[in-house]
PDB file of C-alpha atoms in Angstrom:
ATOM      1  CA  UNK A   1     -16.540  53.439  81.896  1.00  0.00           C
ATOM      2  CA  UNK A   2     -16.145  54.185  77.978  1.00  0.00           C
ATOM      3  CA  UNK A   3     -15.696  51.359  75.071  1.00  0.00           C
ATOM      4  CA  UNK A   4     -12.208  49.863  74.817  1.00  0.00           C
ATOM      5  CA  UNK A   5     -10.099  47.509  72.694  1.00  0.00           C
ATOM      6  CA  UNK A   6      -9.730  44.420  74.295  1.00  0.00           C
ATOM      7  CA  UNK A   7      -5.989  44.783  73.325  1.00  0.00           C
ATOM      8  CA  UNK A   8      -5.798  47.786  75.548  1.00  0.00           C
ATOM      9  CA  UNK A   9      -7.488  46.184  78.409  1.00  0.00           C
ATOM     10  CA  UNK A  10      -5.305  43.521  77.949  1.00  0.00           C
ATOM     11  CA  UNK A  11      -1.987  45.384  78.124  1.00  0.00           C
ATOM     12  CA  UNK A  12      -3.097  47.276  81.462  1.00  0.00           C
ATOM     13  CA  UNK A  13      -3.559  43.429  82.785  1.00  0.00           C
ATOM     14  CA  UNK A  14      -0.488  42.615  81.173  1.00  0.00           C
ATOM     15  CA  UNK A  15       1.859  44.987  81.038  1.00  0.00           C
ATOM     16  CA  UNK A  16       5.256  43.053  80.224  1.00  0.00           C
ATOM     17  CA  UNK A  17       3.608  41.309  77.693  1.00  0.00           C
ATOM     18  CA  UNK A  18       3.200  41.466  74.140  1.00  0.00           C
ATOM     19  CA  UNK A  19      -0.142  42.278  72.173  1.00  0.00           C
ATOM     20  CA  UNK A  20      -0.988  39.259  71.388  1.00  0.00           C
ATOM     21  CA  UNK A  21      -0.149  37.553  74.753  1.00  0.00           C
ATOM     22  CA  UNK A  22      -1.684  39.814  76.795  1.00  0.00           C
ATOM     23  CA  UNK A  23      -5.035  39.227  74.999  1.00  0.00           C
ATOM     24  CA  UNK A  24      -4.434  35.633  74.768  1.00  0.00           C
ATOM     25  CA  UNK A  25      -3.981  35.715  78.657  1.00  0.00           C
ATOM     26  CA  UNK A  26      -7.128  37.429  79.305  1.00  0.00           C
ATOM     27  CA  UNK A  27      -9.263  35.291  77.388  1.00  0.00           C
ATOM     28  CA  UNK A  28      -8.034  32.487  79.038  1.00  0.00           C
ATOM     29  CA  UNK A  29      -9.059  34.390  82.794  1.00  0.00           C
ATOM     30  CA  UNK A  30     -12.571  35.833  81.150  1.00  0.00           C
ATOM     31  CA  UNK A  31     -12.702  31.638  80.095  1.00  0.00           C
ATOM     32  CA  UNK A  32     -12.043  30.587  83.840  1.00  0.00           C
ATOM     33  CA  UNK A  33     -14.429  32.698  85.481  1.00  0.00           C
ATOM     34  CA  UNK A  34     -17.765  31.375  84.715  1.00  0.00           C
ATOM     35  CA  UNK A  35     -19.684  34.309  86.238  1.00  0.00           C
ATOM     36  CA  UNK A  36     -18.103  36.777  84.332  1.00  0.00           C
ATOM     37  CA  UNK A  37     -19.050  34.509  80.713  1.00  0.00           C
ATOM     38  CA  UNK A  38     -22.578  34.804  82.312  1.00  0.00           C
ATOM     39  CA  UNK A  39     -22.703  38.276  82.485  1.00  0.00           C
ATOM     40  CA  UNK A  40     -20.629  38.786  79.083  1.00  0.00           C
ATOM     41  CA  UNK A  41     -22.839  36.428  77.305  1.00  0.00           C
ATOM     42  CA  UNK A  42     -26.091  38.591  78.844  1.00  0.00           C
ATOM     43  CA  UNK A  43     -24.392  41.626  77.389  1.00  0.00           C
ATOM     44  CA  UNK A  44     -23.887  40.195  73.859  1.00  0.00           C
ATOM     45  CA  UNK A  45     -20.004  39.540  73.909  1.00  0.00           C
ATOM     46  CA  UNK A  46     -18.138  37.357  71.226  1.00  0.00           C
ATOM     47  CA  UNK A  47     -14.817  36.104  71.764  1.00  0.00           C
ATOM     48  CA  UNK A  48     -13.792  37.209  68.292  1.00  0.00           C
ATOM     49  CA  UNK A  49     -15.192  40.926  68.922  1.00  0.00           C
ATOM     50  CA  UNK A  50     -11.900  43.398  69.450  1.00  0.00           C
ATOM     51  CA  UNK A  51     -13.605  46.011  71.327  1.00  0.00           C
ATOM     52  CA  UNK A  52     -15.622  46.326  74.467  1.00  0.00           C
ATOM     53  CA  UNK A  53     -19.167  48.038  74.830  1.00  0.00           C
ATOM     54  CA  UNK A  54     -18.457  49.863  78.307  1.00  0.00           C
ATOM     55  CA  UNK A  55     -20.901  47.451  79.984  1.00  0.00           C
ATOM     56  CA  UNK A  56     -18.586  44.878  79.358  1.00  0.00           C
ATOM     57  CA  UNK A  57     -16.035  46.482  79.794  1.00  0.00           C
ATOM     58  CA  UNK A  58     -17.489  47.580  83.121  1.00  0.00           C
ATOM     59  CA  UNK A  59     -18.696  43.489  83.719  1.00  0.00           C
ATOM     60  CA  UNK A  60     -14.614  42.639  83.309  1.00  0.00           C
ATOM     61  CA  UNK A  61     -13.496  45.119  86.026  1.00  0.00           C
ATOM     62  CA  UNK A  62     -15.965  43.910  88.354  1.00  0.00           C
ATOM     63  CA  UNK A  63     -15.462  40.504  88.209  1.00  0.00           C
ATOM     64  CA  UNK A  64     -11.721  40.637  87.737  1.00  0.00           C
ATOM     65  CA  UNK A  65     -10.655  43.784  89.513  1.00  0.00           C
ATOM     66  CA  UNK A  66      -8.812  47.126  88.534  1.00  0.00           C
ATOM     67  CA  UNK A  67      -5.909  46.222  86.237  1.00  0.00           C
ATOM     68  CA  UNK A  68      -4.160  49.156  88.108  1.00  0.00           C
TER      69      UNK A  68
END
């Protein structure tokens, strides 16, 4: 895993959506999924940061699957 921009991770969820949808939308699925805000919290994430560490970026594939 390697850092990311949320917005990036966002449009591989996302793909026929805009920017700012797509990271709207996975907000809203990192705010559903209470084990994943456990684990993000553990590894120091803020909802207004705009990149990932790759732990958490690692911590969001896990618990939401490969955006493939």
């Amino acid at each position: 895993m390697k850092a990311i921009y949320i917005q990036e991770l966002a449009l591989q969820y996302f793909p026929n959506s805009t920017p700012r949808s797509a990271i709207t939308q996975l907000k809203r699925w990192i705010d559903l999924n209470t084990e994943l805000q456990a684990r993000l919290s553990e590894l120091h994430y803020c909802k207004r940061q705009r990149s990932l560490t790759p732990l958490q970026h690692e911590a969001i594939i896990y618990y939401l699957g490969s955006p493939d």
